[in-house]
Amino acid sequence: EGQTALDEITEIIPLAKSAPSIHQEIAIDPESVELPTKVEEQLREYVTMIACMYRDNFFHNFDHASHVLMSSHQLLKRVIRADKDRNKEETGDYTSIIASDPVTQFAIVFCALIHDVDHTGVSNAQLIKEKAHIADEYKNKSVAEQNSLDLAWDLLMSREYRDLQRAIFASQSELERFRQLVVNIILATDIFDK
């Protein structure tokens, strides 16, 4: 009760302690992964619904989210490629962990998609100054970011996306880890938060 996403922030986001060995032993091409038809349909529907939740403003719109998503995907491809092409001394353990951790990879592109859902086009400072309802609801901290997170998360957790949910997280601990990643990534987009 009365808790916000800010209450879930952690200073350190633990990555997978050891990367799943299957990803290290078998080179899995993401392009070759086939989702069950129901999951694919639900993912398409989810992205469509998220697109509809973006407002038509100058910057914080669905085009911007699409660009951030594509840039994030490109960055991840480079991290994975660096891990495959270089030795551990050059890339460090983190590239290996991220390269072999599909949950972290998905959380990054998922957050790129949802990070500005329902953004009004004005700053958090302006929302607070205007005493907007959401400013009060989020205790005047990371207002737009928490709103985007809550709307997108509530949609994801709705019944019509059960198959998609099971594809993303198969257990309670996976759900909690995914949620922790999403909260920390989205709230990190508030560059004025201290």
JSON list of C-alpha atoms in Angstrom, two decimals:
[
{"chain": "A", "resi": 1, "resn": "GLU", "atom": "CA", "xyz": [0.00, 0.00, 0.00]},
{"chain": "A", "resi": 2, "resn": "GLY", "atom": "CA", "xyz": [1.33, 3.41, -0.95]},
{"chain": "A", "resi": 3, "resn": "GLN", "atom": "CA", "xyz": [4.50, 1.93, -2.40]},
{"chain": "A", "resi": 4, "resn": "THR", "atom": "CA", "xyz": [5.95, 3.23, -5.64]},
{"chain": "A", "resi": 5, "resn": "ALA", "atom": "CA", "xyz": [8.53, 1.88, -8.05]},
{"chain": "A", "resi": 6, "resn": "LEU", "atom": "CA", "xyz": [11.10, 4.13, -6.37]},
{"chain": "A", "resi": 7, "resn": "ASP", "atom": "CA", "xyz": [10.81, 1.92, -3.31]},
{"chain": "A", "resi": 8, "resn": "GLU", "atom": "CA", "xyz": [12.07, -0.99, -5.44]},
{"chain": "A", "resi": 9, "resn": "ILE", "atom": "CA", "xyz": [15.29, 0.71, -6.62]},
{"chain": "A", "resi": 10, "resn": "THR", "atom": "CA", "xyz": [18.55, -1.03, -5.81]},
{"chain": "A", "resi": 11, "resn": "GLU", "atom": "CA", "xyz": [21.97, 0.59, -5.90]},
{"chain": "A", "resi": 12, "resn": "ILE", "atom": "CA", "xyz": [23.48, -2.54, -7.41]},
{"chain": "A", "resi": 13, "resn": "ILE", "atom": "CA", "xyz": [21.67, -4.69, -9.94]},
{"chain": "A", "resi": 14, "resn": "PRO", "atom": "CA", "xyz": [22.96, -8.23, -9.62]},
{"chain": "A", "resi": 15, "resn": "LEU", "atom": "CA", "xyz": [23.50, -9.91, -12.96]},
{"chain": "A", "resi": 16, "resn": "ALA", "atom": "CA", "xyz": [23.17, -13.64, -13.32]},
{"chain": "A", "resi": 17, "resn": "LYS", "atom": "CA", "xyz": [25.84, -15.16, -11.07]},
{"chain": "A", "resi": 18, "resn": "SER", "atom": "CA", "xyz": [26.84, -17.61, -13.73]},
{"chain": "A", "resi": 19, "resn": "ALA", "atom": "CA", "xyz": [25.71, -17.44, -17.26]},
{"chain": "A", "resi": 20, "resn": "PRO", "atom": "CA", "xyz": [23.58, -20.36, -18.38]},
{"chain": "A", "resi": 21, "resn": "SER", "atom": "CA", "xyz": [25.96, -22.91, -19.83]},
{"chain": "A", "resi": 22, "resn": "ILE", "atom": "CA", "xyz": [23.60, -23.79, -22.67]},
{"chain": "A", "resi": 23, "resn": "HIS", "atom": "CA", "xyz": [24.10, -20.30, -24.11]},
{"chain": "A", "resi": 24, "resn": "GLN", "atom": "CA", "xyz": [27.86, -20.65, -23.90]},
{"chain": "A", "resi": 25, "resn": "GLU", "atom": "CA", "xyz": [28.06, -24.14, -25.34]},
{"chain": "A", "resi": 26, "resn": "ILE", "atom": "CA", "xyz": [25.53, -23.69, -28.12]},
{"chain": "A", "resi": 27, "resn": "ALA", "atom": "CA", "xyz": [25.65, -20.53, -30.15]},
{"chain": "A", "resi": 28, "resn": "ILE", "atom": "CA", "xyz": [22.00, -19.50, -30.31]},
{"chain": "A", "resi": 29, "resn": "ASP", "atom": "CA", "xyz": [21.16, -17.12, -33.09]},
{"chain": "A", "resi": 30, "resn": "PRO", "atom": "CA", "xyz": [18.33, -14.90, -31.81]},
{"chain": "A", "resi": 31, "resn": "GLU", "atom": "CA", "xyz": [16.94, -14.83, -35.34]},
{"chain": "A", "resi": 32, "resn": "SER", "atom": "CA", "xyz": [16.47, -18.61, -35.19]},
{"chain": "A", "resi": 33, "resn": "VAL", "atom": "CA", "xyz": [14.36, -18.58, -32.02]},
{"chain": "A", "resi": 34, "resn": "GLU", "atom": "CA", "xyz": [10.76, -19.36, -32.79]},
{"chain": "A", "resi": 35, "resn": "LEU", "atom": "CA", "xyz": [8.09, -18.27, -30.37]},
{"chain": "A", "resi": 36, "resn": "PRO", "atom": "CA", "xyz": [4.87, -20.22, -30.07]},
{"chain": "A", "resi": 37, "resn": "THR", "atom": "CA", "xyz": [2.15, -18.59, -32.16]},
{"chain": "A", "resi": 38, "resn": "LYS", "atom": "CA", "xyz": [0.17, -17.48, -29.08]},
{"chain": "A", "resi": 39, "resn": "VAL", "atom": "CA", "xyz": [3.22, -15.78, -27.56]},
{"chain": "A", "resi": 40, "resn": "GLU", "atom": "CA", "xyz": [4.04, -14.05, -30.82]},
{"chain": "A", "resi": 41, "resn": "GLU", "atom": "CA", "xyz": [0.44, -12.84, -31.17]},
{"chain": "A", "resi": 42, "resn": "GLN", "atom": "CA", "xyz": [0.40, -11.57, -27.59]},
{"chain": "A", "resi": 43, "resn": "LEU", "atom": "CA", "xyz": [3.74, -9.81, -28.08]},
{"chain": "A", "resi": 44, "resn": "ARG", "atom": "CA", "xyz": [2.43, -8.09, -31.22]},
{"chain": "A", "resi": 45, "resn": "GLU", "atom": "CA", "xyz": [-0.74, -7.08, -29.38]},
{"chain": "A", "resi": 46, "resn": "TYR", "atom": "CA", "xyz": [1.28, -5.80, -26.41]},
{"chain": "A", "resi": 47, "resn": "VAL", "atom": "CA", "xyz": [3.52, -3.67, -28.64]},
{"chain": "A", "resi": 48, "resn": "THR", "atom": "CA", "xyz": [0.44, -2.34, -30.44]},
{"chain": "A", "resi": 49, "resn": "MET", "atom": "CA", "xyz": [-1.20, -1.42, -27.14]},
{"chain": "A", "resi": 50, "resn": "ILE", "atom": "CA", "xyz": [1.99, 0.24, -25.90]},
{"chain": "A", "resi": 51, "resn": "ALA", "atom": "CA", "xyz": [2.20, 2.24, -29.15]},
{"chain": "A", "resi": 52, "resn": "CYS", "atom": "CA", "xyz": [-1.36, 3.45, -28.55]},
{"chain": "A", "resi": 53, "resn": "MET", "atom": "CA", "xyz": [-0.44, 4.54, -25.03]},
{"chain": "A", "resi": 54, "resn": "TYR", "atom": "CA", "xyz": [2.16, 7.00, -26.31]},
{"chain": "A", "resi": 55, "resn": "ARG", "atom": "CA", "xyz": [0.94, 10.55, -26.69]},
{"chain": "A", "resi": 56, "resn": "ASP", "atom": "CA", "xyz": [1.43, 12.56, -29.85]},
{"chain": "A", "resi": 57, "resn": "ASN", "atom": "CA", "xyz": [3.94, 15.08, -28.55]},
{"chain": "A", "resi": 58, "resn": "PHE", "atom": "CA", "xyz": [7.11, 16.54, -30.02]},
{"chain": "A", "resi": 59, "resn": "PHE", "atom": "CA", "xyz": [9.71, 14.21, -28.50]},
{"chain": "A", "resi": 60, "resn": "HIS", "atom": "CA", "xyz": [8.46, 11.61, -26.01]},
{"chain": "A", "resi": 61, "resn": "ASN", "atom": "CA", "xyz": [6.42, 9.72, -28.59]},
{"chain": "A", "resi": 62, "resn": "PHE", "atom": "CA", "xyz": [6.37, 6.23, -30.09]},
{"chain": "A", "resi": 63, "resn": "ASP", "atom": "CA", "xyz": [8.85, 7.17, -32.82]},
{"chain": "A", "resi": 64, "resn": "HIS", "atom": "CA", "xyz": [11.33, 8.13, -30.09]},
{"chain": "A", "resi": 65, "resn": "ALA", "atom": "CA", "xyz": [10.68, 4.85, -28.24]},
{"chain": "A", "resi": 66, "resn": "SER", "atom": "CA", "xyz": [11.23, 2.93, -31.48]},
{"chain": "A", "resi": 67, "resn": "HIS", "atom": "CA", "xyz": [14.55, 4.70, -32.05]},
{"chain": "A", "resi": 68, "resn": "VAL", "atom": "CA", "xyz": [15.69, 3.96, -28.50]},
{"chain": "A", "resi": 69, "resn": "LEU", "atom": "CA", "xyz": [14.67, 0.33, -28.92]},
{"chain": "A", "resi": 70, "resn": "MET", "atom": "CA", "xyz": [16.61, -0.02, -32.17]},
{"chain": "A", "resi": 71, "resn": "SER", "atom": "CA", "xyz": [19.66, 1.68, -30.65]},
{"chain": "A", "resi": 72, "resn": "SER", "atom": "CA", "xyz": [19.52, -0.59, -27.60]},
{"chain": "A", "resi": 73, "resn": "HIS", "atom": "CA", "xyz": [19.27, -3.64, -29.83]},
{"chain": "A", "resi": 74, "resn": "GLN", "atom": "CA", "xyz": [22.27, -2.45, -31.84]},
{"chain": "A", "resi": 75, "resn": "LEU", "atom": "CA", "xyz": [24.29, -1.89, -28.67]},
{"chain": "A", "resi": 76, "resn": "LEU", "atom": "CA", "xyz": [23.42, -5.36, -27.39]},
{"chain": "A", "resi": 77, "resn": "LYS", "atom": "CA", "xyz": [24.47, -6.89, -30.70]},
{"chain": "A", "resi": 78, "resn": "ARG", "atom": "CA", "xyz": [27.84, -5.18, -30.34]},
{"chain": "A", "resi": 79, "resn": "VAL", "atom": "CA", "xyz": [28.27, -6.38, -26.76]},
{"chain": "A", "resi": 80, "resn": "ILE", "atom": "CA", "xyz": [27.47, -9.93, -27.82]},
{"chain": "A", "resi": 81, "resn": "ARG", "atom": "CA", "xyz": [29.72, -9.71, -30.86]},
{"chain": "A", "resi": 82, "resn": "ALA", "atom": "CA", "xyz": [32.56, -8.33, -28.68]},
{"chain": "A", "resi": 83, "resn": "ASP", "atom": "CA", "xyz": [32.12, -11.24, -26.30]},
{"chain": "A", "resi": 84, "resn": "LYS", "atom": "CA", "xyz": [32.34, -13.76, -29.13]},
{"chain": "A", "resi": 85, "resn": "ASP", "atom": "CA", "xyz": [35.28, -12.08, -30.90]},
{"chain": "A", "resi": 86, "resn": "ARG", "atom": "CA", "xyz": [37.59, -11.15, -27.99]},
{"chain": "A", "resi": 87, "resn": "ASN", "atom": "CA", "xyz": [39.15, -12.86, -25.05]},
{"chain": "A", "resi": 88, "resn": "LYS", "atom": "CA", "xyz": [37.95, -12.24, -21.48]},
{"chain": "A", "resi": 89, "resn": "GLU", "atom": "CA", "xyz": [40.86, -9.93, -20.64]},
{"chain": "A", "resi": 90, "resn": "GLU", "atom": "CA", "xyz": [39.71, -7.46, -23.30]},
{"chain": "A", "resi": 91, "resn": "THR", "atom": "CA", "xyz": [35.96, -7.59, -22.69]},
{"chain": "A", "resi": 92, "resn": "GLY", "atom": "CA", "xyz": [35.73, -8.50, -19.02]},
{"chain": "A", "resi": 93, "resn": "ASP", "atom": "CA", "xyz": [33.22, -10.82, -17.44]},
{"chain": "A", "resi": 94, "resn": "TYR", "atom": "CA", "xyz": [30.26, -8.43, -17.80]},
{"chain": "A", "resi": 95, "resn": "THR", "atom": "CA", "xyz": [30.09, -8.70, -21.57]},
{"chain": "A", "resi": 96, "resn": "SER", "atom": "CA", "xyz": [30.05, -12.47, -21.21]},
{"chain": "A", "resi": 97, "resn": "ILE", "atom": "CA", "xyz": [27.30, -12.35, -18.60]},
{"chain": "A", "resi": 98, "resn": "ILE", "atom": "CA", "xyz": [25.14, -9.94, -20.61]},
{"chain": "A", "resi": 99, "resn": "ALA", "atom": "CA", "xyz": [25.83, -11.86, -23.83]},
{"chain": "A", "resi": 100, "resn": "SER", "atom": "CA", "xyz": [24.58, -15.06, -22.26]},
{"chain": "A", "resi": 101, "resn": "ASP", "atom": "CA", "xyz": [21.70, -13.60, -20.22]},
{"chain": "A", "resi": 102, "resn": "PRO", "atom": "CA", "xyz": [18.57, -13.33, -22.36]},
{"chain": "A", "resi": 103, "resn": "VAL", "atom": "CA", "xyz": [16.52, -11.93, -19.45]},
{"chain": "A", "resi": 104, "resn": "THR", "atom": "CA", "xyz": [18.79, -8.90, -19.12]},
{"chain": "A", "resi": 105, "resn": "GLN", "atom": "CA", "xyz": [18.87, -8.45, -22.88]},
{"chain": "A", "resi": 106, "resn": "PHE", "atom": "CA", "xyz": [15.08, -8.60, -23.12]},
{"chain": "A", "resi": 107, "resn": "ALA", "atom": "CA", "xyz": [14.69, -6.24, -20.15]},
{"chain": "A", "resi": 108, "resn": "ILE", "atom": "CA", "xyz": [16.85, -3.66, -21.93]},
{"chain": "A", "resi": 109, "resn": "VAL", "atom": "CA", "xyz": [14.86, -3.70, -25.18]},
{"chain": "A", "resi": 110, "resn": "PHE", "atom": "CA", "xyz": [11.55, -3.98, -23.29]},
{"chain": "A", "resi": 111, "resn": "CYS", "atom": "CA", "xyz": [12.43, -0.85, -21.31]},
{"chain": "A", "resi": 112, "resn": "ALA", "atom": "CA", "xyz": [13.43, 0.98, -24.46]},
{"chain": "A", "resi": 113, "resn": "LEU", "atom": "CA", "xyz": [9.92, 0.29, -25.76]},
{"chain": "A", "resi": 114, "resn": "ILE", "atom": "CA", "xyz": [8.02, 1.37, -22.64]},
{"chain": "A", "resi": 115, "resn": "HIS", "atom": "CA", "xyz": [10.22, 4.08, -21.10]},
{"chain": "A", "resi": 116, "resn": "ASP", "atom": "CA", "xyz": [8.05, 7.07, -22.13]},
{"chain": "A", "resi": 117, "resn": "VAL", "atom": "CA", "xyz": [4.55, 5.55, -22.25]},
{"chain": "A", "resi": 118, "resn": "ASP", "atom": "CA", "xyz": [1.90, 8.26, -21.65]},
{"chain": "A", "resi": 119, "resn": "HIS", "atom": "CA", "xyz": [4.56, 10.99, -21.37]},
{"chain": "A", "resi": 120, "resn": "THR", "atom": "CA", "xyz": [2.83, 14.35, -21.44]},
{"chain": "A", "resi": 121, "resn": "GLY", "atom": "CA", "xyz": [5.72, 16.08, -23.17]},
{"chain": "A", "resi": 122, "resn": "VAL", "atom": "CA", "xyz": [6.55, 18.25, -20.18]},
{"chain": "A", "resi": 123, "resn": "SER", "atom": "CA", "xyz": [9.25, 17.77, -17.57]},
{"chain": "A", "resi": 124, "resn": "ASN", "atom": "CA", "xyz": [8.77, 16.25, -14.15]},
{"chain": "A", "resi": 125, "resn": "ALA", "atom": "CA", "xyz": [9.59, 19.67, -12.68]},
{"chain": "A", "resi": 126, "resn": "GLN", "atom": "CA", "xyz": [6.68, 21.18, -14.63]},
{"chain": "A", "resi": 127, "resn": "LEU", "atom": "CA", "xyz": [4.31, 18.39, -13.57]},
{"chain": "A", "resi": 128, "resn": "ILE", "atom": "CA", "xyz": [5.27, 19.04, -9.95]},
{"chain": "A", "resi": 129, "resn": "LYS", "atom": "CA", "xyz": [4.92, 22.81, -10.36]},
{"chain": "A", "resi": 130, "resn": "GLU", "atom": "CA", "xyz": [1.47, 22.37, -11.89]},
{"chain": "A", "resi": 131, "resn": "LYS", "atom": "CA", "xyz": [0.53, 19.99, -9.06]},
{"chain": "A", "resi": 132, "resn": "ALA", "atom": "CA", "xyz": [-0.51, 17.34, -11.58]},
{"chain": "A", "resi": 133, "resn": "HIS", "atom": "CA", "xyz": [-2.33, 14.33, -10.14]},
{"chain": "A", "resi": 134, "resn": "ILE", "atom": "CA", "xyz": [0.50, 11.96, -11.11]},
{"chain": "A", "resi": 135, "resn": "ALA", "atom": "CA", "xyz": [3.07, 14.19, -9.40]},
{"chain": "A", "resi": 136, "resn": "ASP", "atom": "CA", "xyz": [1.23, 13.74, -6.13]},
{"chain": "A", "resi": 137, "resn": "GLU", "atom": "CA", "xyz": [0.69, 10.03, -6.78]},
{"chain": "A", "resi": 138, "resn": "TYR", "atom": "CA", "xyz": [4.43, 9.49, -7.27]},
{"chain": "A", "resi": 139, "resn": "LYS", "atom": "CA", "xyz": [5.51, 11.77, -4.42]},
{"chain": "A", "resi": 140, "resn": "ASN", "atom": "CA", "xyz": [7.07, 14.30, -6.82]},
{"chain": "A", "resi": 141, "resn": "LYS", "atom": "CA", "xyz": [9.89, 11.89, -7.73]},
{"chain": "A", "resi": 142, "resn": "SER", "atom": "CA", "xyz": [10.54, 10.51, -11.24]},
{"chain": "A", "resi": 143, "resn": "VAL", "atom": "CA", "xyz": [6.90, 11.23, -12.01]},
{"chain": "A", "resi": 144, "resn": "ALA", "atom": "CA", "xyz": [6.78, 10.51, -15.75]},
{"chain": "A", "resi": 145, "resn": "GLU", "atom": "CA", "xyz": [9.06, 7.49, -15.44]},
{"chain": "A", "resi": 146, "resn": "GLN", "atom": "CA", "xyz": [7.05, 5.86, -12.66]},
{"chain": "A", "resi": 147, "resn": "ASN", "atom": "CA", "xyz": [3.84, 6.51, -14.56]},
{"chain": "A", "resi": 148, "resn": "SER", "atom": "CA", "xyz": [5.25, 4.91, -17.73]},
{"chain": "A", "resi": 149, "resn": "LEU", "atom": "CA", "xyz": [6.50, 1.94, -15.74]},
{"chain": "A", "resi": 150, "resn": "ASP", "atom": "CA", "xyz": [3.21, 1.38, -13.91]},
{"chain": "A", "resi": 151, "resn": "LEU", "atom": "CA", "xyz": [1.05, 1.63, -17.03]},
{"chain": "A", "resi": 152, "resn": "ALA", "atom": "CA", "xyz": [3.25, -0.68, -19.10]},
{"chain": "A", "resi": 153, "resn": "TRP", "atom": "CA", "xyz": [3.73, -3.17, -16.25]},
{"chain": "A", "resi": 154, "resn": "ASP", "atom": "CA", "xyz": [0.02, -3.31, -15.44]},
{"chain": "A", "resi": 155, "resn": "LEU", "atom": "CA", "xyz": [-0.70, -4.02, -19.09]},
{"chain": "A", "resi": 156, "resn": "LEU", "atom": "CA", "xyz": [1.94, -6.76, -19.25]},
{"chain": "A", "resi": 157, "resn": "MET", "atom": "CA", "xyz": [0.56, -8.41, -16.12]},
{"chain": "A", "resi": 158, "resn": "SER", "atom": "CA", "xyz": [-3.02, -8.51, -17.40]},
{"chain": "A", "resi": 159, "resn": "ARG", "atom": "CA", "xyz": [-4.67, -11.86, -18.13]},
{"chain": "A", "resi": 160, "resn": "GLU", "atom": "CA", "xyz": [-4.62, -11.53, -21.90]},
{"chain": "A", "resi": 161, "resn": "TYR", "atom": "CA", "xyz": [-0.80, -11.74, -21.85]},
{"chain": "A", "resi": 162, "resn": "ARG", "atom": "CA", "xyz": [-0.42, -14.94, -19.78]},
{"chain": "A", "resi": 163, "resn": "ASP", "atom": "CA", "xyz": [1.46, -16.82, -22.50]},
{"chain": "A", "resi": 164, "resn": "LEU", "atom": "CA", "xyz": [3.78, -13.87, -23.07]},
{"chain": "A", "resi": 165, "resn": "GLN", "atom": "CA", "xyz": [4.39, -13.64, -19.33]},
{"chain": "A", "resi": 166, "resn": "ARG", "atom": "CA", "xyz": [5.34, -17.33, -19.17]},
{"chain": "A", "resi": 167, "resn": "ALA", "atom": "CA", "xyz": [7.75, -16.84, -22.07]},
{"chain": "A", "resi": 168, "resn": "ILE", "atom": "CA", "xyz": [9.48, -13.97, -20.23]},
{"chain": "A", "resi": 169, "resn": "PHE", "atom": "CA", "xyz": [9.49, -15.43, -16.72]},
{"chain": "A", "resi": 170, "resn": "ALA", "atom": "CA", "xyz": [8.70, -19.03, -15.88]},
{"chain": "A", "resi": 171, "resn": "SER", "atom": "CA", "xyz": [8.96, -18.73, -12.09]},
{"chain": "A", "resi": 172, "resn": "GLN", "atom": "CA", "xyz": [8.34, -16.25, -9.30]},
{"chain": "A", "resi": 173, "resn": "SER", "atom": "CA", "xyz": [12.08, -15.64, -8.91]},
{"chain": "A", "resi": 174, "resn": "GLU", "atom": "CA", "xyz": [12.41, -14.91, -12.65]},
{"chain": "A", "resi": 175, "resn": "LEU", "atom": "CA", "xyz": [9.45, -12.52, -12.41]},
{"chain": "A", "resi": 176, "resn": "GLU", "atom": "CA", "xyz": [11.07, -10.73, -9.46]},
{"chain": "A", "resi": 177, "resn": "ARG", "atom": "CA", "xyz": [14.42, -10.48, -11.26]},
{"chain": "A", "resi": 178, "resn": "PHE", "atom": "CA", "xyz": [12.78, -9.18, -14.46]},
{"chain": "A", "resi": 179, "resn": "ARG", "atom": "CA", "xyz": [10.78, -6.64, -12.44]},
{"chain": "A", "resi": 180, "resn": "GLN", "atom": "CA", "xyz": [13.94, -5.48, -10.64]},
{"chain": "A", "resi": 181, "resn": "LEU", "atom": "CA", "xyz": [15.73, -4.99, -13.95]},
{"chain": "A", "resi": 182, "resn": "VAL", "atom": "CA", "xyz": [12.79, -3.12, -15.48]},
{"chain": "A", "resi": 183, "resn": "VAL", "atom": "CA", "xyz": [12.31, -0.81, -12.49]},
{"chain": "A", "resi": 184, "resn": "ASN", "atom": "CA", "xyz": [15.99, 0.07, -12.31]},
{"chain": "A", "resi": 185, "resn": "ILE", "atom": "CA", "xyz": [16.36, 0.61, -16.05]},
{"chain": "A", "resi": 186, "resn": "ILE", "atom": "CA", "xyz": [13.24, 2.78, -16.41]},
{"chain": "A", "resi": 187, "resn": "LEU", "atom": "CA", "xyz": [13.95, 4.92, -13.37]},
{"chain": "A", "resi": 188, "resn": "ALA", "atom": "CA", "xyz": [17.54, 5.44, -14.55]},
{"chain": "A", "resi": 189, "resn": "THR", "atom": "CA", "xyz": [16.05, 7.35, -17.51]},
{"chain": "A", "resi": 190, "resn": "ASP", "atom": "CA", "xyz": [15.18, 10.20, -15.13]},
{"chain": "A", "resi": 191, "resn": "ILE", "atom": "CA", "xyz": [18.45, 12.04, -15.65]},
{"chain": "A", "resi": 192, "resn": "PHE", "atom": "CA", "xyz": [17.54, 14.78, -13.15]},
{"chain": "A", "resi": 193, "resn": "ASP", "atom": "CA", "xyz": [16.88, 12.40, -10.24]},
{"chain": "A", "resi": 194, "resn": "LYS", "atom": "CA", "xyz": [19.66, 12.38, -7.67]}
]
